[in-house]
Amino acid sequence: MAETHKGTCFCGAVEVEVTGKPEGMGYCHCSSCRSWSAGPVNAFTLWKSENVKVTRGAEFVGHYAKTERSDRKFCTSCGGHIMTDHPLWGLVDVYAATIPTLHFEPGVHVNYAETVLPMKDGLPKLKDFPAELGGSGQSVPE
Ligand SMILES: [Zn+2]
Ligand SMILES: [Zn+2]
């Protein structure tokens, strides 16, 4: 029996469910995440698309794709943010805050070159993205 975690948007109209284990977890420090979330960092959990389901309120899911890399999903009733689809990677970032029962174990910081909130936690800090996701793979100091 695979592990599942449920989460909702801010008002509860939209419910999502993730199954299995995330492909990766960490923090994104990019200016897009900052602008979209209105927070200094985005705590992400990445899932294969087939492991993420909208189980209620699909009609309330709005989306906005500023670039082809990220299709950001939100609730049209409350404006709460839910997840970001990364179609080129076949992965979905279900924000850690959306699925509170998942034990969040960050492994990496990405886009750390853009940080406004340095986090000295000993985890690897990547300048942008890992090489396998099309980034430079370069590390930067904390
Ligand atoms: Zn909502
Ligand atoms: Zn970001």
Short mmCIF file of N, CA and C and ligand atoms in Angstrom, two decimals:
data_model
loop_
_atom_site.label_atom_id
_atom_site.label_comp_id
_atom_site.label_asym_id
_atom_site.label_seq_id
_atom_site.Cartn_x
_atom_site.Cartn_y
_atom_site.Cartn_z
N MET A 1 0.86 -1.20 0.00
CA MET A 1 0.00 0.00 0.00
C MET A 1 0.89 1.24 0.00
N ALA A 2 0.82 2.01 -1.06
CA ALA A 2 1.65 3.22 -1.15
C ALA A 2 1.14 4.29 -0.20
N GLU A 3 2.09 5.04 0.31
CA GLU A 3 1.76 6.15 1.21
C GLU A 3 1.02 7.23 0.42
N THR A 4 -0.03 7.80 1.01
CA THR A 4 -0.70 8.93 0.36
C THR A 4 -0.81 10.09 1.34
N HIS A 5 -0.80 11.29 0.79
CA HIS A 5 -0.99 12.49 1.59
C HIS A 5 -1.99 13.38 0.86
N LYS A 6 -2.89 13.94 1.65
CA LYS A 6 -3.89 14.84 1.09
C LYS A 6 -3.59 16.27 1.51
N GLY A 7 -4.02 17.18 0.68
CA GLY A 7 -3.87 18.59 1.03
C GLY A 7 -4.95 19.39 0.35
N THR A 8 -5.10 20.62 0.78
CA THR A 8 -6.10 21.48 0.16
C THR A 8 -5.53 22.88 -0.06
N CYS A 9 -6.27 23.65 -0.84
CA CYS A 9 -5.97 25.07 -0.97
C CYS A 9 -6.38 25.77 0.32
N PHE A 10 -6.21 27.05 0.38
CA PHE A 10 -6.50 27.84 1.57
C PHE A 10 -7.95 27.70 2.04
N CYS A 11 -8.92 27.67 1.10
CA CYS A 11 -10.33 27.60 1.50
C CYS A 11 -10.85 26.17 1.58
N GLY A 12 -10.13 25.22 1.00
CA GLY A 12 -10.55 23.83 1.06
C GLY A 12 -11.35 23.36 -0.14
N ALA A 13 -11.67 24.26 -1.08
CA ALA A 13 -12.47 23.86 -2.25
C ALA A 13 -11.72 22.86 -3.12
N VAL A 14 -10.40 23.03 -3.21
CA VAL A 14 -9.59 22.14 -4.03
C VAL A 14 -8.81 21.20 -3.12
N GLU A 15 -8.94 19.91 -3.41
CA GLU A 15 -8.19 18.91 -2.63
C GLU A 15 -7.27 18.14 -3.59
N VAL A 16 -6.03 17.95 -3.15
CA VAL A 16 -5.09 17.18 -3.95
C VAL A 16 -4.59 16.00 -3.14
N GLU A 17 -4.12 15.00 -3.85
CA GLU A 17 -3.58 13.81 -3.19
C GLU A 17 -2.30 13.41 -3.91
N VAL A 18 -1.26 13.12 -3.12
CA VAL A 18 -0.01 12.62 -3.69
C VAL A 18 0.20 11.20 -3.19
N THR A 19 0.81 10.38 -4.03
CA THR A 19 1.00 8.96 -3.70
C THR A 19 2.45 8.57 -3.89
N GLY A 20 2.94 7.74 -2.97
CA GLY A 20 4.31 7.23 -3.08
C GLY A 20 5.29 8.17 -2.41
N LYS A 21 6.46 8.29 -3.03
CA LYS A 21 7.51 9.14 -2.46
C LYS A 21 7.85 10.25 -3.44
N PRO A 22 8.19 11.44 -2.91
CA PRO A 22 8.60 12.51 -3.82
C PRO A 22 9.94 12.19 -4.49
N GLU A 23 10.16 12.77 -5.66
CA GLU A 23 11.42 12.57 -6.38
C GLU A 23 12.51 13.46 -5.79
N GLY A 24 12.10 14.50 -5.10
CA GLY A 24 13.07 15.40 -4.48
C GLY A 24 12.34 16.43 -3.63
N MET A 25 13.08 16.97 -2.64
CA MET A 25 12.50 18.01 -1.79
C MET A 25 13.58 19.04 -1.50
N GLY A 26 13.17 20.27 -1.34
CA GLY A 26 14.16 21.30 -1.03
C GLY A 26 13.54 22.67 -1.05
N TYR A 27 14.42 23.65 -1.23
CA TYR A 27 13.99 25.04 -1.22
C TYR A 27 14.41 25.70 -2.52
N CYS A 28 13.49 26.48 -3.11
CA CYS A 28 13.85 27.27 -4.28
C CYS A 28 13.88 28.74 -3.87
N HIS A 29 14.98 29.39 -4.25
CA HIS A 29 15.20 30.80 -3.88
C HIS A 29 15.02 31.74 -5.06
N CYS A 30 14.42 31.29 -6.17
CA CYS A 30 14.37 32.13 -7.37
C CYS A 30 13.38 33.29 -7.21
N SER A 31 13.59 34.33 -8.01
CA SER A 31 12.74 35.51 -7.90
C SER A 31 11.31 35.22 -8.36
N SER A 32 11.13 34.24 -9.25
CA SER A 32 9.77 33.89 -9.69
C SER A 32 8.98 33.27 -8.55
N CYS A 33 9.60 32.33 -7.84
CA CYS A 33 8.91 31.72 -6.69
C CYS A 33 8.58 32.78 -5.65
N ARG A 34 9.53 33.71 -5.47
CA ARG A 34 9.33 34.76 -4.47
C ARG A 34 8.14 35.65 -4.85
N SER A 35 8.12 36.07 -6.10
CA SER A 35 7.07 36.95 -6.58
C SER A 35 5.71 36.25 -6.54
N TRP A 36 5.68 35.00 -6.96
CA TRP A 36 4.42 34.24 -7.01
C TRP A 36 3.90 33.94 -5.61
N SER A 37 4.80 33.53 -4.71
CA SER A 37 4.36 33.06 -3.39
C SER A 37 4.23 34.20 -2.38
N ALA A 38 4.86 35.34 -2.67
CA ALA A 38 4.94 36.44 -1.72
C ALA A 38 5.70 36.03 -0.47
N GLY A 39 6.53 35.01 -0.57
CA GLY A 39 7.38 34.57 0.53
C GLY A 39 8.83 34.56 0.07
N PRO A 40 9.78 34.52 1.01
CA PRO A 40 11.20 34.62 0.63
C PRO A 40 11.76 33.37 -0.06
N VAL A 41 11.18 32.20 0.21
CA VAL A 41 11.62 30.96 -0.44
C VAL A 41 10.39 30.09 -0.69
N ASN A 42 10.53 29.13 -1.61
CA ASN A 42 9.48 28.14 -1.84
C ASN A 42 9.99 26.78 -1.39
N ALA A 43 9.32 26.18 -0.41
CA ALA A 43 9.65 24.81 -0.01
C ALA A 43 8.92 23.87 -0.96
N PHE A 44 9.70 23.14 -1.79
CA PHE A 44 9.09 22.32 -2.83
C PHE A 44 9.19 20.83 -2.54
N THR A 45 8.22 20.09 -3.07
CA THR A 45 8.31 18.63 -3.11
C THR A 45 7.93 18.23 -4.53
N LEU A 46 8.81 17.51 -5.19
CA LEU A 46 8.61 17.18 -6.61
C LEU A 46 8.11 15.75 -6.76
N TRP A 47 7.06 15.61 -7.56
CA TRP A 47 6.41 14.32 -7.77
C TRP A 47 6.28 14.04 -9.25
N LYS A 48 6.33 12.76 -9.62
CA LYS A 48 5.97 12.39 -10.99
C LYS A 48 4.52 12.77 -11.19
N SER A 49 4.18 13.30 -12.38
CA SER A 49 2.83 13.80 -12.63
C SER A 49 1.76 12.76 -12.30
N GLU A 50 2.05 11.48 -12.60
CA GLU A 50 1.01 10.45 -12.38
C GLU A 50 0.75 10.19 -10.91
N ASN A 51 1.61 10.69 -10.03
CA ASN A 51 1.42 10.49 -8.59
C ASN A 51 0.70 11.65 -7.91
N VAL A 52 0.23 12.61 -8.72
CA VAL A 52 -0.48 13.77 -8.18
C VAL A 52 -1.88 13.82 -8.79
N LYS A 53 -2.90 13.84 -7.93
CA LYS A 53 -4.29 13.89 -8.42
C LYS A 53 -5.05 15.01 -7.71
N VAL A 54 -5.88 15.71 -8.50
CA VAL A 54 -6.84 16.64 -7.90
C VAL A 54 -8.07 15.81 -7.60
N THR A 55 -8.39 15.63 -6.31
CA THR A 55 -9.47 14.71 -5.93
C THR A 55 -10.78 15.44 -5.65
N ARG A 56 -10.74 16.76 -5.57
CA ARG A 56 -11.98 17.53 -5.39
C ARG A 56 -11.76 18.95 -5.92
N GLY A 57 -12.81 19.52 -6.50
CA GLY A 57 -12.79 20.93 -6.87
C GLY A 57 -11.94 21.27 -8.08
N ALA A 58 -11.79 20.32 -9.02
CA ALA A 58 -10.97 20.58 -10.21
C ALA A 58 -11.47 21.83 -10.95
N GLU A 59 -12.78 22.09 -10.85
CA GLU A 59 -13.35 23.26 -11.55
C GLU A 59 -12.85 24.58 -10.97
N PHE A 60 -12.25 24.53 -9.76
CA PHE A 60 -11.74 25.75 -9.14
C PHE A 60 -10.24 25.96 -9.40
N VAL A 61 -9.63 25.04 -10.14
CA VAL A 61 -8.19 25.16 -10.35
C VAL A 61 -7.91 26.09 -11.52
N GLY A 62 -7.33 27.24 -11.21
CA GLY A 62 -6.88 28.16 -12.24
C GLY A 62 -5.39 27.95 -12.44
N HIS A 63 -4.86 28.44 -13.54
CA HIS A 63 -3.42 28.27 -13.74
C HIS A 63 -2.84 29.43 -14.53
N TYR A 64 -1.56 29.60 -14.39
CA TYR A 64 -0.86 30.66 -15.10
C TYR A 64 0.54 30.18 -15.46
N ALA A 65 0.83 30.20 -16.75
CA ALA A 65 2.15 29.76 -17.21
C ALA A 65 2.88 30.96 -17.81
N LYS A 66 3.76 31.56 -17.04
CA LYS A 66 4.55 32.68 -17.55
C LYS A 66 5.58 32.17 -18.55
N THR A 67 6.11 30.97 -18.30
CA THR A 67 7.04 30.33 -19.23
C THR A 67 6.56 28.89 -19.45
N GLU A 68 7.12 28.24 -20.45
CA GLU A 68 6.71 26.86 -20.72
C GLU A 68 7.25 25.90 -19.66
N ARG A 69 8.16 26.37 -18.81
CA ARG A 69 8.74 25.49 -17.79
C ARG A 69 7.85 25.30 -16.58
N SER A 70 7.01 26.29 -16.28
CA SER A 70 6.25 26.27 -15.03
C SER A 70 4.81 26.73 -15.24
N ASP A 71 3.86 25.83 -14.96
CA ASP A 71 2.45 26.15 -15.04
C ASP A 71 1.92 26.15 -13.60
N ARG A 72 1.71 27.35 -13.07
CA ARG A 72 1.39 27.51 -11.64
C ARG A 72 -0.11 27.39 -11.41
N LYS A 73 -0.49 26.57 -10.44
CA LYS A 73 -1.91 26.28 -10.19
C LYS A 73 -2.36 26.90 -8.87
N PHE A 74 -3.55 27.50 -8.93
CA PHE A 74 -4.10 28.15 -7.74
C PHE A 74 -5.61 27.94 -7.70
N CYS A 75 -6.21 28.26 -6.57
CA CYS A 75 -7.65 28.11 -6.41
C CYS A 75 -8.32 29.41 -6.82
N THR A 76 -9.30 29.32 -7.74
CA THR A 76 -9.96 30.53 -8.22
C THR A 76 -10.98 31.05 -7.19
N SER A 77 -11.28 30.25 -6.17
CA SER A 77 -12.21 30.69 -5.13
C SER A 77 -11.48 31.51 -4.07
N CYS A 78 -10.33 31.02 -3.57
CA CYS A 78 -9.63 31.72 -2.47
C CYS A 78 -8.31 32.35 -2.91
N GLY A 79 -7.82 32.00 -4.08
CA GLY A 79 -6.54 32.53 -4.52
C GLY A 79 -5.35 31.79 -3.93
N GLY A 80 -5.62 30.77 -3.13
CA GLY A 80 -4.52 30.01 -2.51
C GLY A 80 -3.74 29.22 -3.54
N HIS A 81 -2.42 29.16 -3.34
CA HIS A 81 -1.56 28.46 -4.28
C HIS A 81 -1.51 26.97 -3.94
N ILE A 82 -1.45 26.14 -4.97
CA ILE A 82 -1.55 24.70 -4.76
C ILE A 82 -0.29 23.96 -5.21
N MET A 83 0.11 24.19 -6.45
CA MET A 83 1.25 23.44 -6.99
C MET A 83 1.71 24.07 -8.31
N THR A 84 2.86 23.64 -8.78
CA THR A 84 3.38 24.08 -10.08
C THR A 84 3.70 22.86 -10.92
N ASP A 85 3.11 22.83 -12.09
CA ASP A 85 3.40 21.77 -13.05
C ASP A 85 4.67 22.15 -13.82
N HIS A 86 5.63 21.21 -13.90
CA HIS A 86 6.84 21.43 -14.71
C HIS A 86 6.80 20.43 -15.87
N PRO A 87 6.05 20.77 -16.95
CA PRO A 87 5.81 19.79 -18.01
C PRO A 87 7.08 19.27 -18.69
N LEU A 88 8.11 20.10 -18.80
CA LEU A 88 9.33 19.66 -19.49
C LEU A 88 10.08 18.62 -18.67
N TRP A 89 9.87 18.62 -17.38
CA TRP A 89 10.51 17.63 -16.50
C TRP A 89 9.61 16.45 -16.19
N GLY A 90 8.30 16.56 -16.52
CA GLY A 90 7.34 15.52 -16.13
C GLY A 90 7.15 15.46 -14.62
N LEU A 91 7.40 16.59 -13.96
CA LEU A 91 7.31 16.65 -12.49
C LEU A 91 6.35 17.75 -12.07
N VAL A 92 5.76 17.54 -10.90
CA VAL A 92 4.87 18.55 -10.31
C VAL A 92 5.42 18.92 -8.94
N ASP A 93 5.57 20.21 -8.70
CA ASP A 93 5.95 20.69 -7.36
C ASP A 93 4.66 20.93 -6.59
N VAL A 94 4.37 20.03 -5.65
CA VAL A 94 3.27 20.27 -4.72
C VAL A 94 3.93 20.94 -3.52
N TYR A 95 3.61 22.21 -3.31
CA TYR A 95 4.29 22.98 -2.27
C TYR A 95 4.20 22.25 -0.93
N ALA A 96 5.30 22.20 -0.22
CA ALA A 96 5.34 21.47 1.05
C ALA A 96 4.19 21.92 1.96
N ALA A 97 3.87 23.21 1.92
CA ALA A 97 2.81 23.73 2.78
C ALA A 97 1.43 23.21 2.38
N THR A 98 1.29 22.74 1.15
CA THR A 98 -0.01 22.23 0.68
C THR A 98 -0.31 20.85 1.26
N ILE A 99 0.74 20.07 1.56
CA ILE A 99 0.55 18.71 2.05
C ILE A 99 1.24 18.55 3.41
N PRO A 100 0.58 19.08 4.46
CA PRO A 100 1.23 19.18 5.77
C PRO A 100 1.58 17.84 6.42
N THR A 101 0.94 16.74 6.03
CA THR A 101 1.27 15.46 6.70
C THR A 101 2.53 14.83 6.13
N LEU A 102 3.00 15.31 4.99
CA LEU A 102 4.25 14.77 4.45
C LEU A 102 5.42 15.25 5.30
N HIS A 103 6.29 14.32 5.71
CA HIS A 103 7.48 14.71 6.46
C HIS A 103 8.45 15.38 5.48
N PHE A 104 8.64 16.67 5.66
CA PHE A 104 9.46 17.44 4.73
C PHE A 104 10.93 17.29 5.09
N GLU A 105 11.67 16.66 4.19
CA GLU A 105 13.11 16.45 4.39
C GLU A 105 13.86 17.08 3.25
N PRO A 106 14.20 18.37 3.37
CA PRO A 106 14.87 19.05 2.26
C PRO A 106 16.25 18.45 2.00
N GLY A 107 16.61 18.36 0.71
CA GLY A 107 17.91 17.79 0.36
C GLY A 107 18.81 18.78 -0.34
N VAL A 108 18.25 19.87 -0.82
CA VAL A 108 19.02 20.79 -1.66
C VAL A 108 18.34 22.16 -1.70
N HIS A 109 19.15 23.18 -1.92
CA HIS A 109 18.64 24.51 -2.21
C HIS A 109 18.94 24.81 -3.67
N VAL A 110 17.94 25.25 -4.43
CA VAL A 110 18.17 25.61 -5.84
C VAL A 110 17.99 27.11 -6.05
N ASN A 111 18.62 27.59 -7.13
CA ASN A 111 18.60 29.03 -7.46
C ASN A 111 19.10 29.88 -6.28
N TYR A 112 20.10 29.35 -5.60
CA TYR A 112 20.61 30.04 -4.40
C TYR A 112 21.32 31.34 -4.76
N ALA A 113 21.76 31.48 -6.00
CA ALA A 113 22.40 32.73 -6.42
C ALA A 113 21.43 33.91 -6.28
N GLU A 114 20.12 33.62 -6.27
CA GLU A 114 19.11 34.69 -6.19
C GLU A 114 18.58 34.89 -4.77
N THR A 115 19.18 34.23 -3.79
CA THR A 115 18.57 34.23 -2.46
C THR A 115 18.48 35.61 -1.82
N VAL A 116 17.39 35.83 -1.07
CA VAL A 116 17.28 37.00 -0.19
C VAL A 116 17.22 36.53 1.27
N LEU A 117 17.24 35.20 1.45
CA LEU A 117 17.17 34.64 2.80
C LEU A 117 18.17 33.49 2.91
N PRO A 118 19.46 33.82 3.12
CA PRO A 118 20.46 32.76 3.24
C PRO A 118 20.10 31.81 4.38
N MET A 119 20.27 30.50 4.15
CA MET A 119 19.90 29.50 5.15
C MET A 119 21.09 28.59 5.40
N LYS A 120 21.76 28.80 6.51
CA LYS A 120 22.98 28.04 6.79
C LYS A 120 22.62 26.72 7.48
N ASP A 121 22.23 25.75 6.68
CA ASP A 121 21.78 24.47 7.23
C ASP A 121 22.66 23.30 6.79
N GLY A 122 23.77 23.61 6.10
CA GLY A 122 24.69 22.56 5.69
C GLY A 122 24.28 21.78 4.46
N LEU A 123 23.11 22.06 3.92
CA LEU A 123 22.67 21.34 2.70
C LEU A 123 23.35 21.95 1.47
N PRO A 124 23.45 21.16 0.38
CA PRO A 124 24.05 21.70 -0.84
C PRO A 124 23.27 22.91 -1.36
N LYS A 125 24.02 23.90 -1.86
CA LYS A 125 23.42 25.12 -2.40
C LYS A 125 23.79 25.19 -3.88
N LEU A 126 22.80 25.07 -4.74
CA LEU A 126 23.08 25.14 -6.18
C LEU A 126 22.82 26.55 -6.69
N LYS A 127 23.73 26.97 -7.57
CA LYS A 127 23.60 28.30 -8.18
C LYS A 127 22.26 28.43 -8.89
N ASP A 128 21.90 27.40 -9.69
CA ASP A 128 20.59 27.38 -10.35
C ASP A 128 19.96 26.00 -10.17
N PHE A 129 19.95 25.18 -11.24
CA PHE A 129 19.33 23.86 -11.13
C PHE A 129 20.37 22.75 -11.27
N PRO A 130 20.04 21.54 -10.82
CA PRO A 130 20.93 20.40 -11.06
C PRO A 130 21.15 20.19 -12.57
N ALA A 131 22.31 19.67 -12.93
CA ALA A 131 22.63 19.45 -14.34
C ALA A 131 21.59 18.54 -15.02
N GLU A 132 21.09 17.52 -14.29
CA GLU A 132 20.14 16.59 -14.91
C GLU A 132 18.79 17.24 -15.22
N LEU A 133 18.56 18.43 -14.66
CA LEU A 133 17.33 19.17 -14.98
C LEU A 133 17.63 20.38 -15.87
N GLY A 134 18.80 20.38 -16.49
CA GLY A 134 19.12 21.42 -17.45
C GLY A 134 19.84 22.63 -16.87
N GLY A 135 20.22 22.56 -15.59
CA GLY A 135 20.93 23.66 -14.97
C GLY A 135 22.43 23.50 -15.07
N SER A 136 23.16 24.41 -14.40
CA SER A 136 24.63 24.34 -14.44
C SER A 136 25.15 23.27 -13.49
N GLY A 137 24.39 22.93 -12.47
CA GLY A 137 24.84 21.98 -11.47
C GLY A 137 25.90 22.54 -10.53
N GLN A 138 26.23 23.83 -10.71
CA GLN A 138 27.28 24.44 -9.90
C GLN A 138 26.82 24.74 -8.48
N SER A 139 27.73 24.46 -7.53
CA SER A 139 27.45 24.80 -6.14
C SER A 139 27.97 26.19 -5.84
N VAL A 140 27.29 26.86 -4.89
CA VAL A 140 27.76 28.16 -4.41
C VAL A 140 27.86 28.08 -2.88
N PRO A 141 28.68 28.97 -2.29
CA PRO A 141 28.80 28.94 -0.83
C PRO A 141 27.50 29.34 -0.14
N GLU A 142 27.33 28.87 1.11
CA GLU A 142 26.15 29.24 1.90
C GLU A 142 26.10 30.74 2.13
ZN ZN B 1 -9.49 27.64 -2.29
ZN ZN B 2 11.77 29.02 -7.85
#
